[in-house]
Amino acid sequence: METGEVLVIDLFSGPGGLGEGMSSVTDENGYNPFKIGVSVEKEPSAHKTLTTRAFYRKIKALDGGLDSYFKYVRGELTRDEIFSLYPKQTQEAIAETLQEPRALGEDNELIHERIRELVALHQGPKVVIGGPPCQAYSLAGRSRNAGIKGYKAEDDHRNFLYKEYLKVLSIAQPDVFVMENVRGILSAKINGEAIFPQILEDLRDPGRVTGFPDHFKYNIFSLVVQASDLKDPKYLDSSDFLIRSENYGVPQARHRVILLGVRQDITRIPSIIRPTTQTVTVEQVLSDLPPLRSGFSKQKDFQQSWEREVLANAKKLKLLLKKQFDNEAVDKLNLEPILGLERQSSLLVEVARCMPPYLENWYLENHPGCVLNHATRGHMASDLLRYAFSAAFTKLSGGTSPKARDFPVELAPDHGNWDTGAHADRFRTQAANKCATTVTSHISKDGHYFIHYDPKQCRSLTVREAARLQTFPDNYLFEGNRTQQYVQVGNAVPPYLAQQIGRVVLELLN
Ligand SMILES: C[S@@+](CC[C@H](N)C(=O)[O-])C[C@H]1O[C@@H](n2cnc3c(N)ncnc32)[C@H](O)[C@@H]1O
């Protein structure tokens, strides 16, 4: 680490959304002060993504570095080949992600030792970032847990992983920490007691919980409610910690609790992130990606059979839609398949982009010239018509995706609780003219909640499209198989939001 650099310790790193945003912050000299010293992640595919990204950051400014990286992501060089071209940077990247996937709580000896080493070698400010996993707090996780016989929140180790975070705070004693979690943490209870106030108490004084010596205390700030406007930051309401990403230039209604901890010897009050005036829509950030067709999941997948199916569906669809919408508006809809569409394409479309300039720069900087992770899934033939109906309905209704009750009986799936209202949003289109709903890791299971707004494509979103909604730059490569890639994208903090948080942190440290 050089002087002026901020050491970042990234815990529960996932694919590295939070780290990416922090790393991209520039100071007044155009320099990136945040340097990730270590990323700790236990899941192998996310760990591989992290290592690739760490490597990319280390070679991008070298002569020929970007070109070599692009060759790798285009499949023209293998991972071993590109690593052998840059042995020093490879070693550094591998060290950054601790050689292998590592689990906090299980590999503590190694993880803590590496953190102690990094801290001892570093003179300047330190920042700990990351969010302990959230299944146990998330509302979806809680409803799943409720179905598990004998489940007790107090016995679920995932409820206590934040204590691993406290241990690292005690060891590293960072100037600042950023902790992210799901909204459900605000209302989660253990033994009938709300856990959020306890978590805040523990984060204010990590050493009290961990018993590690020489500990510091922390003030916890909101990133969206200005503390200097309050008599005492402790007057913050729990909900003041909730960040609504769509208000900060992210094309997605992702609501997450993000805490900013500042060591008590730092007396300055941090600023906050500033909302944008306009919501960014799904179409603004997806319209320049190549259109694709879906495939068939339970039968042989031939392009011509897909086209035949979609053409036949177009006729049925018009009749069904005319029962609910103005006939003229339905007639104007083009529902016929675009012939010759592929299931995957890496070619950028030559269209005028309609995204705000700040996002265009953000997505397209150091562009590999092709589209990564952009391949469709297969769907059951019977779902193609449902997808087309959902997308067309959303378009005709001005951006409202149909509920189960809006589907014609002919399209009702063979699903026990279709009529009960329990899964009213089962086929949800991401409307072109609105921001997306939260991209969650559920997108890895099925695509029904993430239907593309174009009724002619009859498909769910690709990993790249989900990554655009999460504001990952286009040159961010997700490793692993497609299911793992979806999980990684769904888990991440939007890097563009993380960059704004990074700026607040940098301003405070300066
Ligand atoms: C919500 S994701 C983090 C997303 C990340 N902050 C980002 O911005 O991309 C949580 C991650 O923690 C990882 N994880 C869970 N338990 C862990 C443990 N004990 N040690 C290390 N990583 C763990 C999961 O595999 C998952 O990738």
XYZ file of C-alpha atoms and ligand atoms in Angstrom, residues 12-18 40-43 102-104 131 133 161 491-493, ligand 1:
47
model
C -18.745 -11.657 2.902
C -17.722 -10.183 -0.440
C -20.085 -12.019 -2.805
C -19.096 -11.114 -6.380
C -17.675 -7.824 -5.097
C -20.335 -5.170 -5.797
C -19.504 -3.120 -2.720
C -13.297 -12.941 2.165
C -15.838 -15.150 0.409
C -16.710 -18.787 0.943
C -18.685 -19.656 -2.179
C -12.676 -18.983 2.972
C -15.415 -18.875 5.558
C -15.529 -16.428 8.440
C -22.750 -7.418 4.913
C -25.450 -12.959 4.939
C -22.500 -14.136 11.517
C -26.669 -10.861 -3.836
C -24.643 -7.783 -4.625
C -24.741 -4.191 -3.510
C -25.163 -10.665 0.373
S -23.723 -11.414 -0.233
C -22.597 -10.106 -0.223
C -22.648 -9.206 -1.386
C -21.492 -8.245 -1.464
N -21.441 -7.354 -0.324
C -21.535 -7.454 -2.751
O -21.709 -6.260 -2.700
O -21.397 -8.050 -3.814
C -23.187 -12.389 1.123
C -22.033 -13.324 0.754
O -21.510 -13.877 1.956
C -21.017 -15.162 1.655
N -20.852 -15.882 2.934
C -21.795 -16.471 3.690
N -21.277 -16.957 4.851
C -19.962 -16.672 4.797
C -18.897 -16.900 5.681
N -19.098 -17.517 6.837
N -17.680 -16.470 5.322
C -17.464 -15.845 4.150
N -18.454 -15.592 3.262
C -19.679 -15.994 3.583
C -22.064 -15.731 0.741
O -21.529 -16.802 -0.016
C -22.434 -14.498 -0.097
O -21.715 -14.478 -1.284
